[in-house]
Short mmCIF file of C-alpha atoms in Angstrom, two decimals:
data_model
loop_
_atom_site.label_atom_id
_atom_site.label_comp_id
_atom_site.label_asym_id
_atom_site.label_seq_id
_atom_site.Cartn_x
_atom_site.Cartn_y
_atom_site.Cartn_z
CA ILE A 258 109.12 43.56 104.66
CA SER A 259 109.16 47.35 104.42
CA ILE A 260 105.85 49.15 104.61
CA GLU A 261 105.56 52.08 102.24
CA MET A 262 105.47 55.33 104.18
CA LYS A 263 102.33 57.40 104.20
CA ILE A 264 102.38 61.07 103.32
CA ALA A 265 99.93 63.39 105.05
CA ILE A 266 98.41 65.68 102.44
CA VAL A 267 97.50 68.84 104.33
CA ILE A 268 95.49 71.53 102.56
CA LEU A 269 95.14 74.96 104.17
CA ASN A 270 91.82 76.60 103.39
CA TRP A 271 90.20 79.95 104.03
CA ASN A 272 86.93 80.70 102.27
CA GLY A 273 88.00 78.45 99.43
CA HIS A 274 84.74 76.58 98.83
CA LYS A 275 84.86 77.07 95.05
CA LEU A 276 88.53 76.07 94.86
CA LEU A 277 87.93 72.94 96.95
CA GLU A 278 85.01 72.03 94.71
CA LYS A 279 87.23 72.36 91.64
CA PHE A 280 90.57 70.94 92.80
CA LEU A 281 89.95 68.56 95.70
CA PRO A 282 88.61 65.71 93.49
CA SER A 283 92.00 65.33 91.78
CA VAL A 284 93.70 65.01 95.17
CA VAL A 285 91.24 62.44 96.45
CA ASN A 286 91.29 60.41 93.23
CA ASN A 287 95.08 60.36 92.76
CA SER A 288 96.49 59.99 96.27
CA GLY A 289 95.73 56.37 97.06
CA ASP A 290 95.36 55.65 100.76
CA ASN A 291 97.53 58.56 101.89
CA PRO A 292 95.51 60.55 104.45
CA ILE A 293 94.12 63.96 103.51
CA TYR A 294 93.65 66.75 106.05
CA ILE A 295 91.93 70.10 105.57
CA VAL A 296 93.18 72.80 107.92
CA ASP A 297 90.50 75.48 107.86
CA ASN A 298 91.40 79.02 108.90
CA ASN A 299 87.94 79.82 110.31
CA SER A 300 86.16 80.10 106.95
CA ASP A 301 82.77 81.79 106.90
CA ASP A 302 81.76 80.54 103.46
CA LYS A 303 80.39 77.07 102.64
CA SER A 304 83.74 75.28 102.86
CA ILE A 305 83.03 73.15 105.94
CA ASP A 306 79.48 72.25 104.88
CA PHE A 307 80.78 71.22 101.45
CA LEU A 308 83.48 69.01 102.95
CA LYS A 309 81.19 67.34 105.47
CA LYS A 310 78.60 66.62 102.82
CA ASN A 311 80.90 65.28 100.11
CA TYR A 312 84.11 63.98 101.72
CA HIS A 313 83.51 61.77 104.73
CA ASN A 314 87.00 60.25 104.74
CA LEU A 315 88.86 63.54 105.13
CA THR A 316 89.99 64.90 108.47
CA ILE A 317 88.96 68.52 109.08
CA ILE A 318 91.11 70.55 111.48
CA ARG A 319 89.51 73.86 112.40
CA ASN A 320 91.54 76.87 113.50
CA ASP A 321 89.70 79.47 115.57
CA LYS A 322 90.69 82.39 113.30
CA ASN A 323 92.36 83.16 109.97
CA TYR A 324 96.03 82.81 110.92
CA GLY A 325 97.40 83.12 107.40
CA TYR A 326 99.75 80.57 105.86
CA ALA A 327 102.50 80.29 108.48
CA LYS A 328 100.55 80.10 111.74
CA GLY A 329 97.63 78.39 110.02
CA TYR A 330 99.86 75.45 109.14
CA ASN A 331 101.76 75.57 112.44
CA GLU A 332 98.52 75.18 114.37
CA GLY A 333 96.99 72.59 112.06
CA LEU A 334 100.07 70.36 111.83
CA LYS A 335 100.07 69.86 115.59
CA HIS A 336 97.28 67.34 114.91
CA VAL A 337 99.06 65.46 112.10
CA ASN A 338 101.46 62.60 112.87
CA GLU A 339 102.61 61.09 109.56
CA GLU A 340 106.36 61.01 108.91
CA VAL A 341 106.17 63.34 105.89
CA PHE A 342 103.83 66.27 105.30
CA CYS A 343 102.71 67.53 101.91
CA LEU A 344 101.53 71.11 102.33
CA LEU A 345 99.28 71.64 99.34
CA ASN A 346 97.47 74.79 98.23
CA ASN A 347 93.74 74.45 97.69
CA ASP A 348 94.15 75.60 94.06
CA VAL A 349 96.42 72.73 92.95
CA GLU A 350 95.41 69.88 90.62
CA VAL A 351 97.52 66.76 91.10
CA THR A 352 98.17 63.99 88.58
CA LYS A 353 98.03 60.21 88.63
CA GLY A 354 100.97 58.74 90.54
CA TRP A 355 102.20 62.14 91.74
CA LEU A 356 103.17 60.81 95.18
CA ASP A 357 105.02 57.67 94.07
CA PRO A 358 108.36 59.27 93.05
CA ILE A 359 108.26 61.53 96.13
CA ILE A 360 107.77 58.57 98.47
CA LYS A 361 110.56 56.69 96.70
CA GLU A 362 112.99 59.56 97.30
CA PHE A 363 112.10 59.97 100.97
CA GLU A 364 112.36 56.22 101.59
CA SER A 365 115.75 55.92 99.90
CA ASN A 366 117.49 58.89 101.56
CA ASN A 367 117.27 59.60 105.27
CA PHE A 368 119.03 62.95 104.74
CA LEU A 369 116.24 64.17 102.46
CA VAL A 370 113.98 66.59 104.34
CA ILE A 371 112.40 68.80 101.63
CA ALA A 372 111.02 67.94 98.19
CA GLN A 373 109.09 69.74 95.47
CA PRO A 374 107.37 68.34 92.36
CA LYS A 375 107.32 69.97 88.94
CA ILE A 376 104.76 72.79 89.20
CA LEU A 377 103.07 73.77 85.95
CA ASP A 378 100.47 76.42 85.20
CA TYR A 379 96.90 75.14 85.50
CA ASN A 380 95.68 77.54 82.81
CA ASN A 381 98.60 76.96 80.45
CA LYS A 382 99.73 73.43 81.10
CA ASN A 383 102.84 73.51 78.91
CA LYS A 384 104.35 76.38 80.94
CA PHE A 385 105.96 76.40 84.36
CA GLU A 386 104.04 78.10 87.14
CA TYR A 387 105.36 81.27 88.74
CA ALA A 388 105.41 79.92 92.31
CA GLY A 389 108.08 77.24 92.30
CA ALA A 390 108.41 76.02 88.70
CA ALA A 391 111.18 73.36 88.75
CA GLY A 392 112.72 74.28 92.09
CA GLY A 393 113.90 77.45 93.80
CA TYR A 394 117.17 79.24 94.54
CA ILE A 395 118.26 82.60 95.93
CA ASP A 396 121.15 84.84 94.95
CA TYR A 397 123.77 86.37 97.25
CA PHE A 398 121.42 89.24 98.15
CA GLY A 399 118.47 86.98 98.96
CA TYR A 400 116.41 87.40 95.78
CA PRO A 401 114.51 84.21 94.86
CA TYR A 402 114.30 82.70 91.39
CA CYS A 403 113.46 79.28 89.92
CA ARG A 404 114.48 76.80 87.29
CA GLY A 405 111.92 77.78 84.69
CA ARG A 406 111.05 81.22 86.10
CA ILE A 407 113.26 84.28 86.55
CA LYS A 408 111.43 87.36 87.77
CA ASP A 409 108.34 87.59 85.54
CA PHE A 410 109.72 85.53 82.65
CA ILE A 411 108.26 82.01 82.67
CA GLU A 412 109.59 79.25 80.44
CA ILE A 413 107.70 76.61 78.48
CA ASP A 414 108.30 73.10 79.85
CA LYS A 415 110.15 71.23 77.12
CA GLY A 416 111.65 68.66 79.46
CA GLN A 417 114.76 70.82 79.86
CA TYR A 418 114.65 70.43 83.65
CA ASN A 419 113.70 66.76 83.79
CA GLN A 420 116.38 65.82 86.29
CA ASN A 421 116.16 65.43 90.04
CA VAL A 422 118.47 68.10 91.44
CA ASP A 423 119.33 69.77 94.72
CA ILE A 424 117.44 73.01 95.29
CA PHE A 425 117.64 75.78 97.86
CA TRP A 426 113.91 76.17 98.46
CA ALA A 427 110.66 74.43 97.60
CA SER A 428 107.40 76.19 96.78
CA GLY A 429 104.77 76.54 99.48
CA ALA A 430 102.17 75.64 96.84
CA CYS A 431 103.27 71.98 97.08
CA PHE A 432 105.83 71.60 99.86
CA PHE A 433 106.99 68.21 101.15
CA ILE A 434 108.83 68.15 104.49
CA ARG A 435 109.69 65.58 107.14
CA LYS A 436 107.70 66.09 110.31
CA LYS A 437 110.75 65.77 112.58
CA THR A 438 112.52 68.58 110.71
CA PHE A 439 109.44 70.81 110.72
CA ASP A 440 109.02 70.26 114.47
CA LYS A 441 112.73 70.66 115.25
CA LEU A 442 112.80 74.13 113.68
CA ASN A 443 109.42 75.13 115.16
CA GLY A 444 107.73 75.24 111.77
CA PHE A 445 107.17 78.44 109.85
CA ASP A 446 108.04 81.85 111.25
CA GLU A 447 104.60 83.28 112.02
CA ARG A 448 105.78 86.87 111.69
CA PHE A 449 105.83 86.45 107.91
CA PHE A 450 102.03 85.94 107.72
CA CYS A 451 102.20 85.44 103.96
CA HIS A 452 104.94 84.97 101.35
CA MET A 453 108.51 83.66 101.70
CA GLU A 454 107.95 81.69 104.90
CA GLU A 455 108.85 78.50 103.02
CA ILE A 456 112.11 80.05 101.75
CA ASP A 457 112.97 81.15 105.27
CA LEU A 458 112.34 77.63 106.60
CA CYS A 459 114.55 76.13 103.88
CA TRP A 460 117.30 78.63 104.72
CA ARG A 461 117.05 77.77 108.41
CA ILE A 462 117.46 74.09 107.49
CA ASN A 463 120.73 75.05 105.74
CA ASN A 464 121.92 76.82 108.87
CA TYR A 465 120.80 74.02 111.16
CA ASN A 466 122.46 71.17 109.26
CA PRO A 467 123.99 71.68 105.78
CA ASP A 468 124.06 67.90 105.24
CA LEU A 469 120.26 67.77 104.98
CA LYS A 470 118.97 67.61 101.42
CA LYS A 471 116.26 69.48 99.53
CA ILE A 472 115.43 68.25 96.04
CA PHE A 473 113.25 68.80 92.99
CA VAL A 474 111.53 65.61 91.79
CA HIS A 475 110.81 65.98 88.08
CA ASP A 476 108.46 63.04 87.53
CA SER A 477 105.97 64.21 90.12
CA ILE A 478 103.73 66.77 88.39
CA VAL A 479 101.06 69.15 89.67
CA TYR A 480 99.20 72.10 88.15
CA HIS A 481 98.83 75.30 90.17
CA LEU A 482 96.18 77.93 89.47
CA GLY A 483 98.06 80.60 91.43
CA GLY A 484 96.90 83.98 92.68
CA GLY A 485 94.36 82.35 95.00
CA SER A 486 95.23 84.70 97.85
CA LEU A 487 97.15 87.56 96.27
CA SER A 488 97.93 87.99 92.59
CA LYS A 489 101.62 88.29 91.67
CA ASN A 490 100.67 91.74 90.29
CA SER A 491 99.25 92.88 93.62
CA PRO A 492 101.11 95.77 95.34
CA THR A 493 100.30 94.08 98.67
CA LYS A 494 102.10 90.94 97.53
CA THR A 495 105.01 93.06 96.34
CA PHE A 496 105.27 94.73 99.75
CA TYR A 497 105.21 91.43 101.65
CA ASN A 498 107.76 89.87 99.30
CA PHE A 499 110.27 92.69 99.78
CA ARG A 500 109.60 93.22 103.48
CA ASN A 501 109.85 89.51 104.23
CA SER A 502 112.98 89.21 102.12
CA TYR A 503 114.76 91.79 104.31
CA TYR A 504 113.53 90.01 107.40
CA MET A 505 114.78 86.68 106.07
CA ILE A 506 118.22 88.14 105.32
CA LYS A 507 118.58 89.63 108.78
CA LYS A 508 117.60 86.31 110.37
CA ASN A 509 119.74 83.97 108.33
CA LEU A 510 122.87 85.74 107.11
CA GLY A 511 124.56 86.29 110.46
CA ASN A 512 127.18 89.04 110.57
CA LEU A 513 126.77 89.71 106.86
CA HIS A 514 123.42 91.43 107.37
CA ASN A 515 125.15 93.91 109.74
CA ASP A 516 127.52 94.91 106.94
CA SER A 517 126.16 98.29 105.89
CA PHE A 518 127.81 97.96 102.46
CA PHE A 519 125.94 94.68 101.84
CA MET A 520 122.62 96.23 102.86
CA LEU A 521 123.34 99.36 100.82
CA LYS A 522 123.90 97.26 97.69
CA ARG A 523 120.67 95.35 98.38
CA ILE A 524 118.71 98.58 98.86
CA LEU A 525 120.16 100.08 95.67
CA GLN A 526 119.00 97.05 93.72
CA ASP A 527 115.52 97.39 95.22
CA LEU A 528 115.43 101.05 94.26
CA MET A 529 116.41 100.04 90.72
CA ILE A 530 113.44 97.64 90.72
CA ALA A 531 111.18 100.39 92.07
CA ILE A 532 112.28 102.73 89.25
CA TYR A 533 111.61 99.90 86.78
CA TYR A 534 108.04 99.70 88.11
CA LEU A 535 107.71 103.48 87.92
CA PHE A 536 108.91 103.49 84.30
CA PHE A 537 106.07 101.09 83.43
CA LEU A 538 103.57 103.19 85.43
CA GLN A 539 103.10 100.50 88.08
CA PHE A 540 102.72 103.07 90.85
CA GLY A 541 101.30 100.67 93.43
CA LYS A 542 104.27 98.33 93.16
CA PHE A 543 106.69 101.29 93.14
CA PHE A 544 105.34 102.55 96.47
CA ALA A 545 105.20 98.97 97.84
CA VAL A 546 108.96 98.53 97.30
CA VAL A 547 109.79 101.94 98.79
CA LEU A 548 107.58 101.24 101.82
CA ALA A 549 109.23 97.84 102.32
CA ILE A 550 112.70 99.47 102.29
CA ILE A 551 111.64 102.05 104.88
CA TYR A 552 110.05 99.35 107.02
CA SER A 553 113.18 97.19 106.87
CA LEU A 554 115.44 100.07 107.93
CA MET A 555 113.32 100.47 111.06
CA GLN A 556 113.23 96.75 111.76
CA ARG A 557 115.56 95.14 114.31
CA VAL A 558 115.85 91.39 113.82
CA PRO A 559 118.40 89.22 115.67
CA TYR A 560 120.38 86.60 113.76
CA MET A 561 118.85 83.19 114.47
CA SER A 562 121.69 80.64 114.52
CA TYR A 563 120.62 77.02 114.14
CA ASN A 564 123.98 75.61 113.11
CA SER A 565 124.55 72.56 115.25
CA ASN A 566 127.77 71.18 113.74
CA ASN A 567 129.83 74.26 112.84
CA LYS A 568 129.66 73.51 109.11
CA THR A 569 128.72 76.19 106.64
CA LYS A 570 126.93 75.94 103.33
CA ARG A 571 126.82 78.79 100.86
CA HIS A 572 123.28 79.90 100.18
CA TYR A 573 123.81 81.14 96.61
CA VAL A 574 125.23 80.25 93.21
CA ILE A 575 124.41 83.47 91.33
CA LYS A 576 125.76 86.68 92.86
CA SER A 577 123.00 88.98 91.55
CA ILE A 578 119.94 87.74 89.70
CA ILE A 579 118.83 91.38 89.30
CA TYR A 580 122.05 92.22 87.40
CA LYS A 581 121.67 89.09 85.27
CA TYR A 582 118.02 89.91 84.50
CA LEU A 583 117.95 93.69 84.09
CA ILE A 584 121.45 94.39 82.74
CA LEU A 585 122.55 91.19 80.96
CA LYS A 586 118.97 90.39 79.88
CA LYS A 587 119.20 86.76 81.04
CA ARG A 588 115.70 85.32 81.02
CA VAL A 589 116.28 81.54 80.99
CA PHE A 590 117.68 79.63 83.96
CA SER A 591 120.01 77.52 81.82
CA ASP A 592 121.65 80.72 80.49
CA LEU A 593 122.53 82.18 83.90
CA ASN A 594 126.06 80.75 84.10
CA LYS A 595 126.90 81.48 80.48
CA SER A 596 129.16 84.48 79.92
#
């Protein structure tokens, strides 16, 4: 008789008392007997008091400072031993039965190491949410995009992506991963601090063993508020996204990142994006992109090879999502491969 696996639901929190008050009940009420952990990044609001008073069955793991997303989870997950982790933002509402299809997929495929549910917008529940939508991909130059979200264009969910499919990356807002894989690759790269650390980890999984699978599971549904730490319109978020993207490329692309022509083409695309921001008078984001380019040119990052079996797996399907979006005006994922 097989015993259904348990998924550890691990919520990272920093000064999120109000968010926990609003969103934690859905997690507790819809997750059955799967254990719930709160990893607290040394909050100085009422988060811990609220949890101790209202949720006696949760496990609270307290970090000694605010380590951000990457190190915050790396430290907290040292105390979690379930076979699969669900790393869940504290601003996510989950739905009845959300874990069942995820558990089914992990139990039926030993090569599955990453999964993501359908992520919809909490404030507009018929639309996909910016961070993850129906599964993530990157183009040749390392730009991320999603089924249901390309750049700032977000699609309405009409069931058009209701298929379980292979993806390149899963959103850190609701990120399922096998513990043994997380541990093998030493978790998230703590130098990212915030943004793109989950994409980097998924890319490293590709390099480590291309046979491992990452999938989108369409009949698991959650609603993400988004912007809990940094709004997608924040220049700070823009800087981290571009800076971390360069860092990720240098780590994961091997000799290709040393090709000056490749990097020149990437930088030219970023400058085109910066000019786009300038045209719309988004001066903060313009300077954020320029600063990220300068920072990346000064940055020396060694290629981190994890490939254990000499296989290779191409990281992209689309050559340039920026060309598709800005020049060809492609806004919908399903139109990307149409001429």
